[in-house]
Amino acid sequence: MTRGVAGELRHYLGPTSYSLAESRALLASAGELKKSPLRTDLAGKTVGLIFFNPSLRTRSSMTVGAFQLGGQALTLDVGVGTWKLEHRDNWVMDGDAAEHIKDAARVLSRYVDILAIRAFPERRGWGEDRLDPIIKAFARWSEVPVINLESSLYHPCQSLADLMTIEERLGSATGQPLVITWAYHPKPLPMAVPNSILLEAAKFGMDVRLAHPEGWELDDEVMTEAARLAEGAGGKLTVHHDLEAALPGARVVYAKSWGSIRYYRDPDEEARLKAPLRQRWRVGSHHLAQGDDAVFMHCLPVRRGVVVDDDVLDGPRNAAYDEAENRLHVQKALMLQLLSENAK
Ligand code: CP
């Protein structure tokens, strides 16, 4: 599929890479693939999976997905059995990294038909991380389509699977009240998941209620974009610093912890400030009961007894395993769509 200039290719880098109509088409295709999983469209093709960070669901679902479409996956763990990679332009590479993404992406493009990348933030600073430099370097230099498997800013395969799950449970997502709540976690986790469900749900015109303690605001530009999408889709976006205030009538309670941008370079101070929030910002069945037959969602992995109570995860309102399964179906739909569009 070599096109010469990587910029001509269609990639899937974030929730706004695809319009609402295109996302709806992917969900329709994913629904068909859920009913009839086996195809031969990827016969003779290889999907390259590049992991800078660990994974259970993403690695498994992409590998199984490629196989079920008749192809195969090639998985590389960066720095483990392969070279450490540099992404900075015009960088004198006298540190740990032995190879530049510019070279790795061009070479891998000669072997594989899609490149899918997981690269969490490097935490040198939010100003740098929010630019998503690693995934963007792959998109710039790859000669095959690139899929974001979670970057600093976005986890768009997750949010697409989330919308599939919401529509399976509720019918149409449009207008439905969704609470996205921060939860306590001992580590300052990435913001890719809350950013992505926020944008995807806004795009689908949901009544999005974002709940978090003061000091854990999401990125300003993401919030502005979510408000623009919500307005365009006839939805709503409200922010609450009290979880209880966001819950009345909620159909979905989506829990996720994330680190504070304000204390990005000072995790010890963040840990000190969030310690008293531990009990109040853990999701329990009493929270679901304040909604309207609300389901619980989480991208997983999740810390039981820290982020959410056991009885929620082990109970009938838990949709997290459906979200995990739906990763398989939406990613297969995405691989088929990207190969089809980029072959034109
Ligand atoms: N939700 C998700 O991406 O899970 P993994 O980190 O296990 O891939």
GROMACS .gro file of C-alpha atoms and ligand atoms in nm:
model
  352
    1MET     CA    1   0.000   0.000   0.000
    2THR     CA    2   0.302   0.228  -0.024
    3ARG     CA    3   0.189   0.582  -0.108
    4GLY     CA    4   0.526   0.754  -0.072
    5VAL     CA    5   0.408   1.046   0.141
    6ALA     CA    6   0.255   0.922   0.465
    7GLY     CA    7   0.029   1.225   0.500
    8GLU     CA    8  -0.193   1.098   0.216
    9LEU     CA    9  -0.303   0.803   0.424
   10ARG     CA   10  -0.611   0.791   0.644
   11HIS     CA   11  -0.516   0.700   1.002
   12TYR     CA   12  -0.719   0.646   1.321
   13LEU     CA   13  -0.547   0.864   1.579
   14GLY     CA   14  -0.827   0.997   1.799
   15PRO     CA   15  -1.205   1.008   1.848
   16THR     CA   16  -1.229   1.304   1.610
   17SER     CA   17  -1.039   1.125   1.331
   18TYR     CA   18  -1.380   0.998   1.219
   19SER     CA   19  -1.707   1.191   1.186
   20LEU     CA   20  -2.024   1.082   1.362
   21ALA     CA   21  -2.149   0.921   1.039
   22GLU     CA   22  -1.819   0.735   0.998
   23SER     CA   23  -1.822   0.619   1.362
   24ARG     CA   24  -2.180   0.500   1.319
   25ALA     CA   25  -2.076   0.304   1.009
   26LEU     CA   26  -1.794   0.142   1.209
   27LEU     CA   27  -2.038   0.043   1.483
   28ALA     CA   28  -2.275  -0.108   1.227
   29SER     CA   29  -1.987  -0.306   1.076
   30ALA     CA   30  -1.872  -0.412   1.425
   31GLY     CA   31  -2.226  -0.536   1.497
   32GLU     CA   32  -2.216  -0.753   1.183
   33LEU     CA   33  -1.871  -0.886   1.276
   34LYS     CA   34  -2.000  -0.973   1.623
   35LYS     CA   35  -2.267  -1.193   1.460
   36SER     CA   36  -2.033  -1.340   1.193
   37PRO     CA   37  -1.675  -1.317   1.327
   38LEU     CA   38  -1.477  -1.504   1.062
   39ARG     CA   39  -1.370  -1.341   0.734
   40THR     CA   40  -1.085  -1.373   0.486
   41ASP     CA   41  -1.031  -1.005   0.397
   42LEU     CA   42  -0.687  -0.998   0.561
   43ALA     CA   43  -0.560  -1.319   0.397
   44GLY     CA   44  -0.188  -1.275   0.339
   45LYS     CA   45  -0.181  -0.951   0.538
   46THR     CA   46   0.000  -0.865   0.862
   47VAL     CA   47  -0.096  -0.615   1.130
   48GLY     CA   48   0.208  -0.473   1.314
   49LEU     CA   49   0.145  -0.413   1.685
   50ILE     CA   50   0.402  -0.185   1.852
   51PHE     CA   51   0.380  -0.172   2.232
   52PHE     CA   52   0.578   0.080   2.434
   53ASN     CA   53   0.367  -0.020   2.739
   54PRO     CA   54   0.188  -0.327   2.880
   55SER     CA   55  -0.157  -0.445   2.773
   56LEU     CA   56  -0.393  -0.737   2.822
   57ARG     CA   57  -0.707  -0.645   2.622
   58THR     CA   58  -0.552  -0.443   2.341
   59ARG     CA   59  -0.280  -0.692   2.262
   60SER     CA   60  -0.520  -0.989   2.279
   61SER     CA   61  -0.808  -0.834   2.086
   62MET     CA   62  -0.587  -0.702   1.804
   63THR     CA   63  -0.409  -1.038   1.770
   64VAL     CA   64  -0.731  -1.239   1.772
   65GLY     CA   65  -0.900  -0.982   1.547
   66ALA     CA   66  -0.630  -1.005   1.279
   67PHE     CA   67  -0.653  -1.386   1.291
   68GLN     CA   68  -1.034  -1.387   1.265
   69LEU     CA   69  -1.009  -1.169   0.954
   70GLY     CA   70  -0.773  -1.421   0.791
   71GLY     CA   71  -0.449  -1.233   0.862
   72GLN     CA   72  -0.186  -1.235   1.132
   73ALA     CA   73  -0.038  -1.001   1.391
   74LEU     CA   74   0.332  -0.922   1.441
   75THR     CA   75   0.390  -0.788   1.793
   76LEU     CA   76   0.696  -0.587   1.893
   77ASP     CA   77   0.759  -0.473   2.250
   78VAL     CA   78   0.977  -0.166   2.222
   79GLY     CA   79   1.303  -0.208   2.409
   80VAL     CA   80   1.230  -0.575   2.485
   81GLY     CA   81   1.372  -0.785   2.203
   82THR     CA   82   1.369  -0.479   1.977
   83TRP     CA   83   1.551  -0.144   1.981
   84LYS     CA   84   1.444   0.149   2.193
   85LEU     CA   85   1.298   0.418   1.968
   86GLU     CA   86   1.351   0.796   1.949
   87HIS     CA   87   1.075   1.024   1.820
   88ARG     CA   88   1.229   1.374   1.842
   89ASP     CA   89   1.323   1.539   1.514
   90ASN     CA   90   1.683   1.646   1.455
   91TRP     CA   91   1.784   1.479   1.780
   92VAL     CA   92   2.141   1.373   1.847
   93MET     CA   93   2.073   1.012   1.943
   94ASP     CA   94   2.341   0.963   2.206
   95GLY     CA   95   2.097   0.831   2.471
   96ASP     CA   96   1.925   0.492   2.515
   97ALA     CA   97   1.739   0.483   2.183
   98ALA     CA   98   1.922   0.299   1.904
   99GLU     CA   99   1.670   0.366   1.626
  100HIS     CA  100   1.451   0.659   1.518
  101ILE     CA  101   1.078   0.614   1.454
  102LYS     CA  102   1.139   0.776   1.114
  103ASP     CA  103   1.345   0.472   1.014
  104ALA     CA  104   1.149   0.206   1.206
  105ALA     CA  105   0.813   0.316   1.060
  106ARG     CA  106   0.947   0.323   0.704
  107VAL     CA  107   1.103  -0.022   0.740
  108LEU     CA  108   0.802  -0.180   0.910
  109SER     CA  109   0.581  -0.039   0.633
  110ARG     CA  110   0.765  -0.272   0.394
  111TYR     CA  111   0.653  -0.574   0.600
  112VAL     CA  112   0.306  -0.497   0.736
  113ASP     CA  113  -0.027  -0.361   0.608
  114ILE     CA  114  -0.136  -0.169   0.920
  115LEU     CA  115   0.073  -0.031   1.209
  116ALA     CA  116  -0.101  -0.010   1.547
  117ILE     CA  117   0.082   0.169   1.828
  118ARG     CA  118   0.049   0.194   2.206
  119ALA     CA  119   0.259   0.472   2.359
  120PHE     CA  120   0.168   0.621   2.697
  121PRO     CA  121   0.292   0.966   2.801
  122GLU     CA  122   0.660   0.994   2.884
  123ARG     CA  123   0.572   1.244   3.162
  124ARG     CA  124   0.847   1.493   3.081
  125GLY     CA  125   0.570   1.757   3.088
  126TRP     CA  126   0.203   1.779   2.984
  127GLY     CA  127   0.286   2.049   2.727
  128GLU     CA  128   0.503   1.793   2.545
  129ASP     CA  129   0.290   1.484   2.612
  130ARG     CA  130  -0.034   1.648   2.495
  131LEU     CA  131   0.117   1.677   2.146
  132ASP     CA  132   0.115   1.296   2.121
  133PRO     CA  133   0.466   1.294   1.971
  134ILE     CA  134   0.516   0.918   1.939
  135ILE     CA  135   0.188   0.829   1.766
  136LYS     CA  136   0.223   1.136   1.544
  137ALA     CA  137   0.578   1.038   1.446
  138PHE     CA  138   0.450   0.695   1.337
  139ALA     CA  139   0.161   0.855   1.146
  140ARG     CA  140   0.403   1.094   0.977
  141TRP     CA  141   0.655   0.836   0.865
  142SER     CA  142   0.446   0.520   0.818
  143GLU     CA  143   0.355   0.424   0.464
  144VAL     CA  144   0.061   0.212   0.587
  145PRO     CA  145  -0.240   0.322   0.797
  146VAL     CA  146  -0.176   0.379   1.169
  147ILE     CA  147  -0.415   0.291   1.452
  148ASN     CA  148  -0.379   0.452   1.794
  149LEU     CA  149  -0.394   0.178   2.060
  150GLU     CA  150  -0.365   0.442   2.337
  151SER     CA  151  -0.143   0.745   2.332
  152SER     CA  152  -0.093   1.030   2.578
  153LEU     CA  153  -0.408   1.203   2.463
  154TYR     CA  154  -0.646   0.942   2.323
  155HIS     CA  155  -0.762   0.579   2.337
  156PRO     CA  156  -1.006   0.589   2.045
  157CYS     CA  157  -1.053   0.212   2.004
  158GLN     CA  158  -1.167   0.206   2.367
  159SER     CA  159  -1.418   0.488   2.325
  160LEU     CA  160  -1.558   0.331   2.008
  161ALA     CA  161  -1.608   0.003   2.196
  162ASP     CA  162  -1.765   0.204   2.479
  163LEU     CA  163  -2.022   0.359   2.244
  164MET     CA  164  -2.098   0.017   2.098
  165THR     CA  165  -2.160  -0.111   2.452
  166ILE     CA  166  -2.378   0.188   2.543
  167GLU     CA  167  -2.591   0.143   2.230
  168GLU     CA  168  -2.624  -0.232   2.295
  169ARG     CA  169  -2.745  -0.161   2.650
  170LEU     CA  170  -2.957   0.151   2.591
  171GLY     CA  171  -3.051   0.152   2.224
  172SER     CA  172  -2.941   0.487   2.085
  173ALA     CA  173  -2.678   0.675   2.290
  174THR     CA  174  -2.815   1.011   2.178
  175GLY     CA  175  -2.955   1.214   2.468
  176GLN     CA  176  -2.874   0.948   2.728
  177PRO     CA  177  -2.721   1.071   3.058
  178LEU     CA  178  -2.362   0.947   3.099
  179VAL     CA  179  -2.159   1.024   3.412
  180ILE     CA  180  -1.782   1.008   3.358
  181THR     CA  181  -1.634   1.008   3.706
  182TRP     CA  182  -1.278   1.041   3.829
  183ALA     CA  183  -1.187   0.772   4.081
  184TYR     CA  184  -0.907   0.751   4.333
  185HIS     CA  185  -0.600   0.549   4.229
  186PRO     CA  186  -0.257   0.546   4.392
  187LYS     CA  187  -0.083   0.636   4.063
  188PRO     CA  188  -0.127   0.939   3.834
  189LEU     CA  189  -0.279   0.752   3.537
  190PRO     CA  190  -0.299   0.879   3.177
  191MET     CA  191  -0.593   1.093   3.057
  192ALA     CA  192  -0.639   0.912   2.725
  193VAL     CA  193  -0.948   0.717   2.833
  194PRO     CA  194  -1.148   1.003   2.991
  195ASN     CA  195  -1.053   1.235   2.703
  196SER     CA  196  -1.175   0.979   2.450
  197ILE     CA  197  -1.506   0.879   2.610
  198LEU     CA  198  -1.576   1.249   2.670
  199LEU     CA  199  -1.525   1.336   2.302
  200GLU     CA  200  -1.695   1.024   2.163
  201ALA     CA  201  -2.001   1.061   2.387
  202ALA     CA  202  -2.024   1.432   2.301
  203LYS     CA  203  -2.001   1.344   1.931
  204PHE     CA  204  -2.294   1.103   1.975
  205GLY     CA  205  -2.503   1.376   2.144
  206MET     CA  206  -2.514   1.224   2.492
  207ASP     CA  207  -2.594   1.420   2.810
  208VAL     CA  208  -2.232   1.405   2.934
  209ARG     CA  209  -2.170   1.483   3.300
  210LEU     CA  210  -1.801   1.496   3.392
  211ALA     CA  211  -1.737   1.459   3.766
  212HIS     CA  212  -1.398   1.512   3.929
  213PRO     CA  213  -1.244   1.687   4.230
  214GLU     CA  214  -1.111   2.038   4.180
  215GLY     CA  215  -0.754   2.013   4.055
  216TRP     CA  216  -0.821   1.714   3.827
  217GLU     CA  217  -0.953   1.915   3.529
  218LEU     CA  218  -0.902   1.761   3.186
  219ASP     CA  219  -0.703   1.936   2.914
  220ASP     CA  220  -0.855   2.273   2.814
  221GLU     CA  221  -0.849   2.203   2.441
  222VAL     CA  222  -1.015   1.863   2.489
  223MET     CA  223  -1.289   2.027   2.697
  224THR     CA  224  -1.341   2.298   2.434
  225GLU     CA  225  -1.365   2.037   2.159
  226ALA     CA  226  -1.607   1.826   2.364
  227ALA     CA  227  -1.831   2.130   2.421
  228ARG     CA  228  -1.824   2.207   2.048
  229LEU     CA  229  -1.914   1.847   1.960
  230ALA     CA  230  -2.192   1.834   2.219
  231GLU     CA  231  -2.345   2.155   2.086
  232GLY     CA  232  -2.321   2.032   1.727
  233ALA     CA  233  -2.490   1.703   1.813
  234GLY     CA  234  -2.764   1.853   2.031
  235GLY     CA  235  -2.612   1.700   2.345
  236LYS     CA  236  -2.495   1.849   2.674
  237LEU     CA  237  -2.168   1.877   2.865
  238THR     CA  238  -2.164   1.971   3.233
  239VAL     CA  239  -1.884   1.956   3.491
  240HIS     CA  240  -1.943   1.860   3.857
  241HIS     CA  241  -1.706   1.859   4.153
  242ASP     CA  242  -1.948   1.645   4.351
  243LEU     CA  243  -2.022   1.298   4.210
  244GLU     CA  244  -2.359   1.278   4.387
  245ALA     CA  245  -2.477   1.591   4.202
  246ALA     CA  246  -2.405   1.431   3.864
  247LEU     CA  247  -2.585   1.101   3.926
  248PRO     CA  248  -2.962   1.163   3.925
  249GLY     CA  249  -3.112   0.997   3.616
  250ALA     CA  250  -2.776   0.862   3.493
  251ARG     CA  251  -2.802   0.558   3.264
  252VAL     CA  252  -2.425   0.497   3.267
  253VAL     CA  253  -2.163   0.555   3.537
  254TYR     CA  254  -1.822   0.541   3.369
  255ALA     CA  255  -1.538   0.535   3.623
  256LYS     CA  256  -1.174   0.615   3.547
  257SER     CA  257  -0.886   0.756   3.740
  258TRP     CA  258  -0.651   1.007   3.584
  259GLY     CA  259  -0.359   1.218   3.697
  260SER     CA  260  -0.376   1.591   3.759
  261ILE     CA  261  -0.237   1.825   3.494
  262ARG     CA  262  -0.187   2.086   3.767
  263TYR     CA  263   0.051   1.854   3.957
  264TYR     CA  264   0.188   1.674   3.649
  265ARG     CA  265   0.550   1.733   3.744
  266ASP     CA  266   0.490   1.681   4.118
  267PRO     CA  267   0.336   1.334   4.174
  268ASP     CA  268   0.424   1.339   4.546
  269GLU     CA  269   0.216   1.655   4.598
  270GLU     CA  270  -0.066   1.503   4.393
  271ALA     CA  271  -0.055   1.186   4.607
  272ARG     CA  272  -0.073   1.397   4.924
  273LEU     CA  273  -0.370   1.598   4.797
  274LYS     CA  274  -0.570   1.300   4.674
  275ALA     CA  275  -0.523   1.075   4.979
  276PRO     CA  276  -0.831   1.223   5.155
  277LEU     CA  277  -1.040   1.166   4.837
  278ARG     CA  278  -0.996   0.789   4.849
  279GLN     CA  279  -1.329   0.688   5.006
  280ARG     CA  280  -1.552   0.953   4.848
  281TRP     CA  281  -1.435   0.888   4.491
  282ARG     CA  282  -1.470   0.505   4.484
  283VAL     CA  283  -1.774   0.381   4.290
  284GLY     CA  284  -2.018   0.160   4.479
  285SER     CA  285  -2.364   0.016   4.418
  286HIS     CA  286  -2.514   0.314   4.605
  287HIS     CA  287  -2.391   0.535   4.321
  288LEU     CA  288  -2.557   0.319   4.055
  289ALA     CA  289  -2.877   0.324   4.263
  290GLN     CA  290  -2.889   0.704   4.232
  291GLY     CA  291  -2.908   0.674   3.854
  292ASP     CA  292  -3.188   0.537   3.639
  293ASP     CA  293  -3.115   0.164   3.612
  294ALA     CA  294  -2.755   0.273   3.555
  295VAL     CA  295  -2.484   0.040   3.425
  296PHE     CA  296  -2.121   0.054   3.537
  297MET     CA  297  -1.848   0.098   3.278
  298HIS     CA  298  -1.469   0.094   3.302
  299CYS     CA  299  -1.203   0.033   3.036
  300LEU     CA  300  -1.014  -0.214   3.260
  301PRO     CA  301  -0.774  -0.302   3.414
  302VAL     CA  302  -0.936  -0.186   3.736
  303ARG     CA  303  -0.825  -0.202   4.099
  304ARG     CA  304  -1.103  -0.371   4.298
  305GLY     CA  305  -1.174  -0.203   4.630
  306VAL     CA  306  -0.988   0.109   4.520
  307VAL     CA  307  -1.164   0.238   4.207
  308VAL     CA  308  -1.483   0.031   4.243
  309ASP     CA  309  -1.642  -0.207   4.492
  310ASP     CA  310  -1.644  -0.582   4.424
  311ASP     CA  311  -2.023  -0.609   4.426
  312VAL     CA  312  -2.049  -0.365   4.134
  313LEU     CA  313  -1.801  -0.561   3.924
  314ASP     CA  314  -1.956  -0.895   4.019
  315GLY     CA  315  -2.313  -0.771   3.978
  316PRO     CA  316  -2.561  -0.753   3.688
  317ARG     CA  317  -2.504  -0.382   3.619
  318ASN     CA  318  -2.140  -0.432   3.519
  319ALA     CA  319  -2.086  -0.366   3.146
  320ALA     CA  320  -1.705  -0.361   3.162
  321TYR     CA  321  -1.663  -0.711   3.019
  322ASP     CA  322  -1.892  -0.618   2.727
  323GLU     CA  323  -1.669  -0.315   2.663
  324ALA     CA  324  -1.365  -0.544   2.659
  325GLU     CA  325  -1.532  -0.786   2.418
  326ASN     CA  326  -1.645  -0.504   2.193
  327ARG     CA  327  -1.284  -0.391   2.152
  328LEU     CA  328  -1.243  -0.700   1.933
  329HIS     CA  329  -1.540  -0.618   1.710
  330VAL     CA  330  -1.476  -0.245   1.663
  331GLN     CA  331  -1.106  -0.296   1.592
  332LYS     CA  332  -1.187  -0.557   1.327
  333ALA     CA  333  -1.432  -0.312   1.169
  334LEU     CA  334  -1.164  -0.042   1.183
  335MET     CA  335  -0.897  -0.259   1.022
  336LEU     CA  336  -1.134  -0.349   0.737
  337GLN     CA  337  -1.236   0.015   0.691
  338LEU     CA  338  -0.880   0.150   0.688
  339LEU     CA  339  -0.757  -0.113   0.442
  340SER     CA  340  -1.055  -0.051   0.216
  341GLU     CA  341  -1.033   0.330   0.223
  342ASN     CA  342  -0.657   0.344   0.182
  343ALA     CA  343  -0.665   0.099  -0.110
  344LYS     CA  344  -0.878   0.341  -0.316
  345CP      N1  345  -0.857  -0.115   2.817
  345CP      C1  346  -0.735  -0.149   2.771
  345CP      O1  347  -0.682  -0.087   2.678
  345CP      O2  348  -0.680  -0.257   2.833
  345CP      P1  349  -0.527  -0.301   2.821
  345CP      O3  350  -0.445  -0.186   2.879
  345CP      O4  351  -0.515  -0.426   2.902
  345CP      O5  352  -0.495  -0.321   2.677
   0.00000   0.00000   0.00000
